Coordinates of C-alpha atoms and ligand atoms in Angstrom, one line a residue:
X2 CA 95.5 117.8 105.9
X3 CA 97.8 120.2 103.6
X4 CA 100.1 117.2 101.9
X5 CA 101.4 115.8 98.7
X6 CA 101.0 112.0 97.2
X7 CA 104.5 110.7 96.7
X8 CA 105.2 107.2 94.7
X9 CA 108.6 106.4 94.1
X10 CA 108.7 104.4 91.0
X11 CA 110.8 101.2 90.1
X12 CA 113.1 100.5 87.0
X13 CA 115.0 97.7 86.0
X14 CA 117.5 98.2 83.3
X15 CA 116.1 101.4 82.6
X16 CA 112.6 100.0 82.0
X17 CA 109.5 100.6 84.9
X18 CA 108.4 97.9 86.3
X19 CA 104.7 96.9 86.0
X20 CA 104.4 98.1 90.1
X21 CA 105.5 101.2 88.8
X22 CA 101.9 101.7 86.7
X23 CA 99.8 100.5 90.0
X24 CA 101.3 102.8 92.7
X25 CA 100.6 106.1 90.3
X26 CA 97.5 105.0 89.6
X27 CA 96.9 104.5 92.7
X28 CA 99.0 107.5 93.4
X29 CA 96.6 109.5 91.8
X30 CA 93.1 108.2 93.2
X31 CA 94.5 108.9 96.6
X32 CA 95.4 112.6 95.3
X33 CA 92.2 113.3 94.1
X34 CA 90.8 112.3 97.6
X35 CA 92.9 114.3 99.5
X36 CA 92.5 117.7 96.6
X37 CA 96.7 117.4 96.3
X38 CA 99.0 117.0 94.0
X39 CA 100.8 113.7 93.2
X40 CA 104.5 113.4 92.2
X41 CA 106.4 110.8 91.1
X42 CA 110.3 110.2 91.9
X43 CA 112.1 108.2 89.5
X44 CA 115.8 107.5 90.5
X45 CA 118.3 105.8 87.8
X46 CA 120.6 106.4 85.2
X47 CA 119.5 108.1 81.6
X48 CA 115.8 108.2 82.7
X49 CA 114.8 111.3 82.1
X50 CA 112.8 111.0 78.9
X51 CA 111.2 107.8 79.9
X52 CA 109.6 109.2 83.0
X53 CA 107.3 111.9 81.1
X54 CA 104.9 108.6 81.0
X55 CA 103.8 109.0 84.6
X56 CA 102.2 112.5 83.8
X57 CA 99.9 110.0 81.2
X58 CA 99.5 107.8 84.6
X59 CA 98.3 110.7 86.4
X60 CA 101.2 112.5 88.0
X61 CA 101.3 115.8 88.5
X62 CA 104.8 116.5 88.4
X63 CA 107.9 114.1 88.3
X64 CA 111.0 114.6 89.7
X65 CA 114.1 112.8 88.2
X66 CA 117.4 112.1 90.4
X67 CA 120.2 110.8 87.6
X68 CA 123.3 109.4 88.3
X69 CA 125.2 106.2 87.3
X70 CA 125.5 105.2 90.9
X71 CA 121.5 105.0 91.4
X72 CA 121.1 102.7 87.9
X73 CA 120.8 99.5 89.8
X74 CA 118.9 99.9 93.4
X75 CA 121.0 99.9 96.4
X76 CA 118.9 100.7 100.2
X77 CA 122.1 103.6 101.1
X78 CA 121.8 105.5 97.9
X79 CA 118.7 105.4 97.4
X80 CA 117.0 105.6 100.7
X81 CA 119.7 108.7 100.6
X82 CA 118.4 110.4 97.6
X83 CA 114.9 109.8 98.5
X84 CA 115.1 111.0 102.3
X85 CA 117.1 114.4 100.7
X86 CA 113.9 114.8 98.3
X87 CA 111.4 114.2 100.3
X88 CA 112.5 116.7 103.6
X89 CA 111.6 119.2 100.9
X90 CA 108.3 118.3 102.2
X91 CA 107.0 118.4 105.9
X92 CA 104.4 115.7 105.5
X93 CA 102.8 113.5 102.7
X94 CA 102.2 110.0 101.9
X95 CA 104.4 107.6 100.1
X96 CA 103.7 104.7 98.1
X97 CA 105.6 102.5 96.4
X98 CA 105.2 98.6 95.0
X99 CA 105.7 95.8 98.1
X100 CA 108.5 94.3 95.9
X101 CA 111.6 92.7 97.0
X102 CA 113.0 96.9 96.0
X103 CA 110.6 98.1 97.9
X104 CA 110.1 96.5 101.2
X105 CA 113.6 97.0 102.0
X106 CA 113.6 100.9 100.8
X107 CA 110.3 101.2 102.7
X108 CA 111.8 100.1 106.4
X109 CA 114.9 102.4 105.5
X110 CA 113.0 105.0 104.7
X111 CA 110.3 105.4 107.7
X112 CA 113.4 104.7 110.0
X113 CA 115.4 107.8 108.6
X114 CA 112.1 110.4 108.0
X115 CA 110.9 108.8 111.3
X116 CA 107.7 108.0 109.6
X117 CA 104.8 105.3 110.0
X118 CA 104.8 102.5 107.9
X119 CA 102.6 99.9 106.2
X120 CA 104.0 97.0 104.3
X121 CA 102.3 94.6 101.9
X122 CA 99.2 96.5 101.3
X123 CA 95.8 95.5 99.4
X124 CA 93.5 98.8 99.8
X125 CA 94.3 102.4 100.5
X126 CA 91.5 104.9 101.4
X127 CA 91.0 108.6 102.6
X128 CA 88.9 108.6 105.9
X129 CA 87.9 112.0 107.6
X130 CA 91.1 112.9 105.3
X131 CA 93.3 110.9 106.2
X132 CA 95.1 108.1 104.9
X133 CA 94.0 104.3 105.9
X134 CA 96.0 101.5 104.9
X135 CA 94.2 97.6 104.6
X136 CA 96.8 94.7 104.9
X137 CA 96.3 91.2 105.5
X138 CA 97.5 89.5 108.9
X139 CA 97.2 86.1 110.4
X140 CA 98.5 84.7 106.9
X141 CA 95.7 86.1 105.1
X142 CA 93.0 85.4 107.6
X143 CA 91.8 88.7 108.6
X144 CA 92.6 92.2 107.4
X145 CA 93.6 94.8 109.2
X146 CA 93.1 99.1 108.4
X147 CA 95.7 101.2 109.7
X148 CA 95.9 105.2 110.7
X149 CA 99.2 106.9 110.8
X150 CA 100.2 109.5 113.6
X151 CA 99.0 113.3 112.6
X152 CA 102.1 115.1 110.9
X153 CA 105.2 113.7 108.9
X154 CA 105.1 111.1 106.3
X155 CA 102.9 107.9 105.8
X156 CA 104.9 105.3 104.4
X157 CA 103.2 102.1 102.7
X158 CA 104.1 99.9 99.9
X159 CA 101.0 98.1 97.5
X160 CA 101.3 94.4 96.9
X161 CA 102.0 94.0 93.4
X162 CA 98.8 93.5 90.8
X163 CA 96.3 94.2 93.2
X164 CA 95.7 97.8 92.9
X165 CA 94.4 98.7 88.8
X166 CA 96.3 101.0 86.1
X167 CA 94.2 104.0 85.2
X168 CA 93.6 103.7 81.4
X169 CA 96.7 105.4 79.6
X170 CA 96.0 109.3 78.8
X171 CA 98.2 110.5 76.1
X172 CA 97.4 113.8 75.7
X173 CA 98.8 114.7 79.7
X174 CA 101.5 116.2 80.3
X175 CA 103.5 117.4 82.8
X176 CA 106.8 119.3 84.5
X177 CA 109.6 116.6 84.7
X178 CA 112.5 118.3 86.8
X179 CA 115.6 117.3 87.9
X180 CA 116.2 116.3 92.3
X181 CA 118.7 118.3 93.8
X182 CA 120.8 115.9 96.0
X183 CA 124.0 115.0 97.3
X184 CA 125.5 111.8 97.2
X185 CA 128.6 111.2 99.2
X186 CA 130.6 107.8 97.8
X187 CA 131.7 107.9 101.8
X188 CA 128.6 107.3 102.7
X189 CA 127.1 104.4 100.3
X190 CA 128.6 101.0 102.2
X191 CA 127.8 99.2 99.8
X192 CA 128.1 99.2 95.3
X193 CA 126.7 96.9 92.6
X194 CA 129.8 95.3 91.1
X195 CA 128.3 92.7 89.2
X196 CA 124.2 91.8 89.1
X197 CA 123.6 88.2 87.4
X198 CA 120.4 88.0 85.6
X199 CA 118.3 85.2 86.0
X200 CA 119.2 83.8 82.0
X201 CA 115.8 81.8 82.2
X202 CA 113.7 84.1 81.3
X203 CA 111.1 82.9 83.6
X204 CA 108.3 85.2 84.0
X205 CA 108.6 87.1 87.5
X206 CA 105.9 85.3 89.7
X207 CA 105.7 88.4 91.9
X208 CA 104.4 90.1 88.3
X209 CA 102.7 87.3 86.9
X210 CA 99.4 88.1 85.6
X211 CA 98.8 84.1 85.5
X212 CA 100.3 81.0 87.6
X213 CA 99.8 77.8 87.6
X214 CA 101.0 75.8 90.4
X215 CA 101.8 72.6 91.5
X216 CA 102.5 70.8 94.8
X217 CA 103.3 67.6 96.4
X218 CA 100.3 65.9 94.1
X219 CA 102.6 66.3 91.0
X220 CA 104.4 63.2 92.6
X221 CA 108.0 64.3 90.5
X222 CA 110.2 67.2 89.3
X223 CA 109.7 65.6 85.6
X224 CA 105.6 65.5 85.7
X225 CA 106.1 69.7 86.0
X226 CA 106.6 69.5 82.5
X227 CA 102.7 69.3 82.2
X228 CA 102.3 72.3 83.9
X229 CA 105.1 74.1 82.2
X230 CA 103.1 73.3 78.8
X231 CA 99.9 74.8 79.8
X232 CA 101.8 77.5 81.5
X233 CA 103.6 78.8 78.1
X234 CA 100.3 78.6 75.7
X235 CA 98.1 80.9 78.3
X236 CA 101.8 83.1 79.4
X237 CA 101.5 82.1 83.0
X238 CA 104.5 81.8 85.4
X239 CA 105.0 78.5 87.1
X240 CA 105.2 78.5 91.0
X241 CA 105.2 75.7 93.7
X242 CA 104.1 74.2 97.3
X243 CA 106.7 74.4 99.4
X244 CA 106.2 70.8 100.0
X245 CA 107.5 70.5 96.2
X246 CA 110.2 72.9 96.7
X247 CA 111.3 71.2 99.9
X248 CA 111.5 67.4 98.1
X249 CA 114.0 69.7 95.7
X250 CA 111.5 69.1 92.8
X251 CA 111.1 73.0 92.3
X252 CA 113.8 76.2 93.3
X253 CA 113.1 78.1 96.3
X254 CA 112.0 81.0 93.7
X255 CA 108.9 79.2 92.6
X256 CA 107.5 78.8 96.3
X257 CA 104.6 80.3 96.6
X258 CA 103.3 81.3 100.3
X259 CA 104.4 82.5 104.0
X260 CA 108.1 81.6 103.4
X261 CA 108.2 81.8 99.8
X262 CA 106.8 84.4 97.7
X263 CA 103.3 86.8 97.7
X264 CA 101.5 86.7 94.6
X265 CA 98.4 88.1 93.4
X266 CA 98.0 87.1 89.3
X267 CA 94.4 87.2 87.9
X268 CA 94.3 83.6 87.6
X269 CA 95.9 81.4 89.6
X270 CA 95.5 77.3 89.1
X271 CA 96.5 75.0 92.0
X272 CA 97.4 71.7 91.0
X273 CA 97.6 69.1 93.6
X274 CA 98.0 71.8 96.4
X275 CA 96.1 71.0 99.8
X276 CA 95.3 74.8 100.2
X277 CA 97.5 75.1 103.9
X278 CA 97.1 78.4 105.5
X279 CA 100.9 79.0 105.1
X280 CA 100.1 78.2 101.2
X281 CA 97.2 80.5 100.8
X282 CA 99.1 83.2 102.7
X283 CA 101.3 84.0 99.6
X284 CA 98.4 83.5 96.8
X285 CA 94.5 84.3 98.5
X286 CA 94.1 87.8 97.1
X287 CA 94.6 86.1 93.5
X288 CA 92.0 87.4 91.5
X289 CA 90.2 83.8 90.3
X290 CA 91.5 80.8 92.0
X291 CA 91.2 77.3 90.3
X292 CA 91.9 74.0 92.5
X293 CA 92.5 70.3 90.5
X294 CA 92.8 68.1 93.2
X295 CA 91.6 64.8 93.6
X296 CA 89.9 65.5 97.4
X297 CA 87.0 67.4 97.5
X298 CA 87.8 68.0 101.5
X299 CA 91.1 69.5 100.6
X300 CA 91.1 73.5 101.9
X301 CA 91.7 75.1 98.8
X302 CA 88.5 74.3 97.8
X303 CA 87.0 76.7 100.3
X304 CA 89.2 79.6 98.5
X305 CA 88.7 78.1 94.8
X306 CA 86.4 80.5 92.3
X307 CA 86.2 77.1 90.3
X308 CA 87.3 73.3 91.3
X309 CA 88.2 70.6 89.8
X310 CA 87.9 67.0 92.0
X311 CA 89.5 65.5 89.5
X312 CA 93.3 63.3 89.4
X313 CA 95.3 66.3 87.3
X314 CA 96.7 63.9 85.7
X315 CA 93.7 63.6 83.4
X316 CA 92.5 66.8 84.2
X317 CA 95.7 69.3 83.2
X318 CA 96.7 67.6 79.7
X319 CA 93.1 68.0 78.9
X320 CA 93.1 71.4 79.9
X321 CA 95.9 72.0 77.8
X322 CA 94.3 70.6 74.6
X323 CA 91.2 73.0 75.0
X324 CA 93.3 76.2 75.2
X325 CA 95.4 74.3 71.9
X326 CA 91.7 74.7 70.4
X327 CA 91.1 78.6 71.0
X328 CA 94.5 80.1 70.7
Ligands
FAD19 P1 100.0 68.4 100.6 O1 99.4 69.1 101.7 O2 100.6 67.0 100.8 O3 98.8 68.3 99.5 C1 98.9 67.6 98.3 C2 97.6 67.6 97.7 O4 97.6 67.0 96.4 C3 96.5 66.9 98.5 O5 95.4 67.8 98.7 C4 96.1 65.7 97.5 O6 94.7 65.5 97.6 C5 96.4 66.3 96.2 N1 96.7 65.3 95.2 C6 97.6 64.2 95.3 N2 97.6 63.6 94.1 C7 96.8 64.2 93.3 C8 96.4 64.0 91.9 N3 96.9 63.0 91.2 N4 95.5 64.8 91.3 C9 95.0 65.9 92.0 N5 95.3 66.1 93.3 C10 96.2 65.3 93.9 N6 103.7 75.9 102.3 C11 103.7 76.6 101.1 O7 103.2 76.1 100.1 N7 104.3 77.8 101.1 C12 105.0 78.3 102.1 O8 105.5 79.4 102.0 C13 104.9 77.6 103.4 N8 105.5 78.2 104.5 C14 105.4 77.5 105.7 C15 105.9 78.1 106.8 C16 105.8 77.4 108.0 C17 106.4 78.1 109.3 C18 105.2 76.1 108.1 C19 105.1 75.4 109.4 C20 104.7 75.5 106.9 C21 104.8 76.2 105.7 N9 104.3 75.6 104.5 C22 104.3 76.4 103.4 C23 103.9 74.2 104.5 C24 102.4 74.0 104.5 O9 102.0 73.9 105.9 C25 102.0 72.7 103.8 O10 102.7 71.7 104.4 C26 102.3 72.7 102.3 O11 101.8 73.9 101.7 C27 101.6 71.5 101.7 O12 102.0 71.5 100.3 P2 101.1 70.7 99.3 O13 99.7 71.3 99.3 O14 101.8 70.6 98.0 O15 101.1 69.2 99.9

């Protein structure tokens, strides 16, 4: 199978996103399993020098598409750009992160290269050379691996901090040229007139490399401040049931699951959470799962590393207090 590895990196105010790390890393595994070479496109405004750090990541050549209209992502312009780079090439697979970015530019994308498609991934592999993707269905409860038609592009996006970053090389190089592409204001529908940042500055759960989280067991909005405490002395986001988002306790941003969001942090510590299947749908491929909860029939003990049967009330203030003692 005579094709390239393509990952389409993600920047946010001219900075890469963490995502951006995984998919050339994995990017790069892939290539070496398939004996091709692996680019990287990187589409923004003024990034030209700060995309010669894929090459230390493992690409093998990056291509840069620069224009003021492709600073902040939009799905026409960029889903433009990218389907003008890529018919360059007959056939290859594409990877980029399953972020908010990148499950909309990954349905665009298949639709207008007429490619297969595989969202929300959590293993890629080379079989009989060719490229497998594993995702989870059923809310988590089964995996499934799936082949792409022979010929044209295969399209899948990596959930976010599931797949490792190859240690950093410094000493590689390589070519970092400029896309040729045509971008017609005609045909972008839609332009970035004003983007509101979230002022917080919350730690992205989708990126978080720790959560803790509480549910309907926290009993208030006020007795999250517990968890917000222990969250800021070990840098952990804090996320939510939906039970607790629903009683208004917690934003819709902090939900955690099926109809909130996917997250995969190393170390993820549900508070007072039953463990639903809807819950564990958006946080079972954590990494180490800890439960505090005060019934040891409860579900999440059946996906819990470590548990705690324990009332959290004692349990998290007491937690906090040993991490005081080793920081
Ligand atoms: P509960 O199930 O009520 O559990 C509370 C837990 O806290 C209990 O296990 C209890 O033992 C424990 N507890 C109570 N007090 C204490 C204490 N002092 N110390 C220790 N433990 C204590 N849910 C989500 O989370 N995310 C989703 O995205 C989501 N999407 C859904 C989509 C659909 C279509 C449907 C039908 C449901 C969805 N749900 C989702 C809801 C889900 O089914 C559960 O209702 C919800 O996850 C339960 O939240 P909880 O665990 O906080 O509450």
């Amino acid at each position: 199978m005579a094709q390239g590895v393509w990952t389409i990196a993600e920047q946010r105010d001219g900075e890469f996103r963490k995502i951006t790390f995984e998919v050339v890393s994995e990017g790069r595994r892939l290539a070496d399993a398939l004996g091709v070479e692996l680019t990287a496109i990187v589409l923004g405004a003024g990034m030209k020098d700060k995309a010669a750090v894929l090459a230390q990541y493992g690409a093998d050549r990056v291509i840069v598409a620069d224009d003021p209209r492709l600073e902040t992502y939009t799905t026409d312009a960029y889903t433009s750009v990218l389907s003008q780079i890529l018919s360059a090439a007959e056939q290859g697979v594409v990877l980029m992160g399953a972020s908010v970015q990148g499950k909309d530019l990954a349905g665009r994308l298949s639709a207008r290269l007429e490619a297969g498609m595989a969202q929300d991934c959590t293993a890629f592999s080379i079989e009989d050379g060719e490229f497998v993707a594993v995702r989870p269905i059923y809310a988590g409860k089964a995996y499934v691996k799936l082949g792409f038609p022979a010929g044209g592009f295969r399209i899948a996006t990596a959930r976010p901090n599931v797949m490792s970053i190859a240690e950093l090389d410094a000493g590689r190089s390589c070519e970092v040229v400029d896309a040729e592409f045509k971008l017609d204001d005609a045909e972008l529908k839609t332009r970035v007139v004003e983007v509101l940042a979230d002022e917080s500055g919350k730690i992205d759960l989708t990126e978080a490399d720790k959560i803790v989280s509480g549910g309907r067991g926290m009993k208030g909005p006020e007795n999250y401040a517990i968890l917000e405490e222990l969250a800021a002395l070990i840098g952990a986001a804090v996320g939510a049931s939906r039970s607790a988002v629903d009683a208004g306790w917690r934003p819709h941003a902090d939900q955690v699951g099926q109809t909130g969001k996917v997250v995969s942090p190393n170390l993820y510590i549900a508070c007072g959470i039953s463990g639903a299947i809807q819950h564990l749908a958006g946080m079972g491929t954590s990494k180490y799962i800890v439960a505090i909860n005060k019934d040891p029939d409860a579900p999440i003990f059946q996906r819990a590393d470590y548990g705690v049967v324990a009332d959290l009330f004692d349990v998290v203030p007491a937690l906090t207090e040993e991490v005081k003692k080793i920081l």
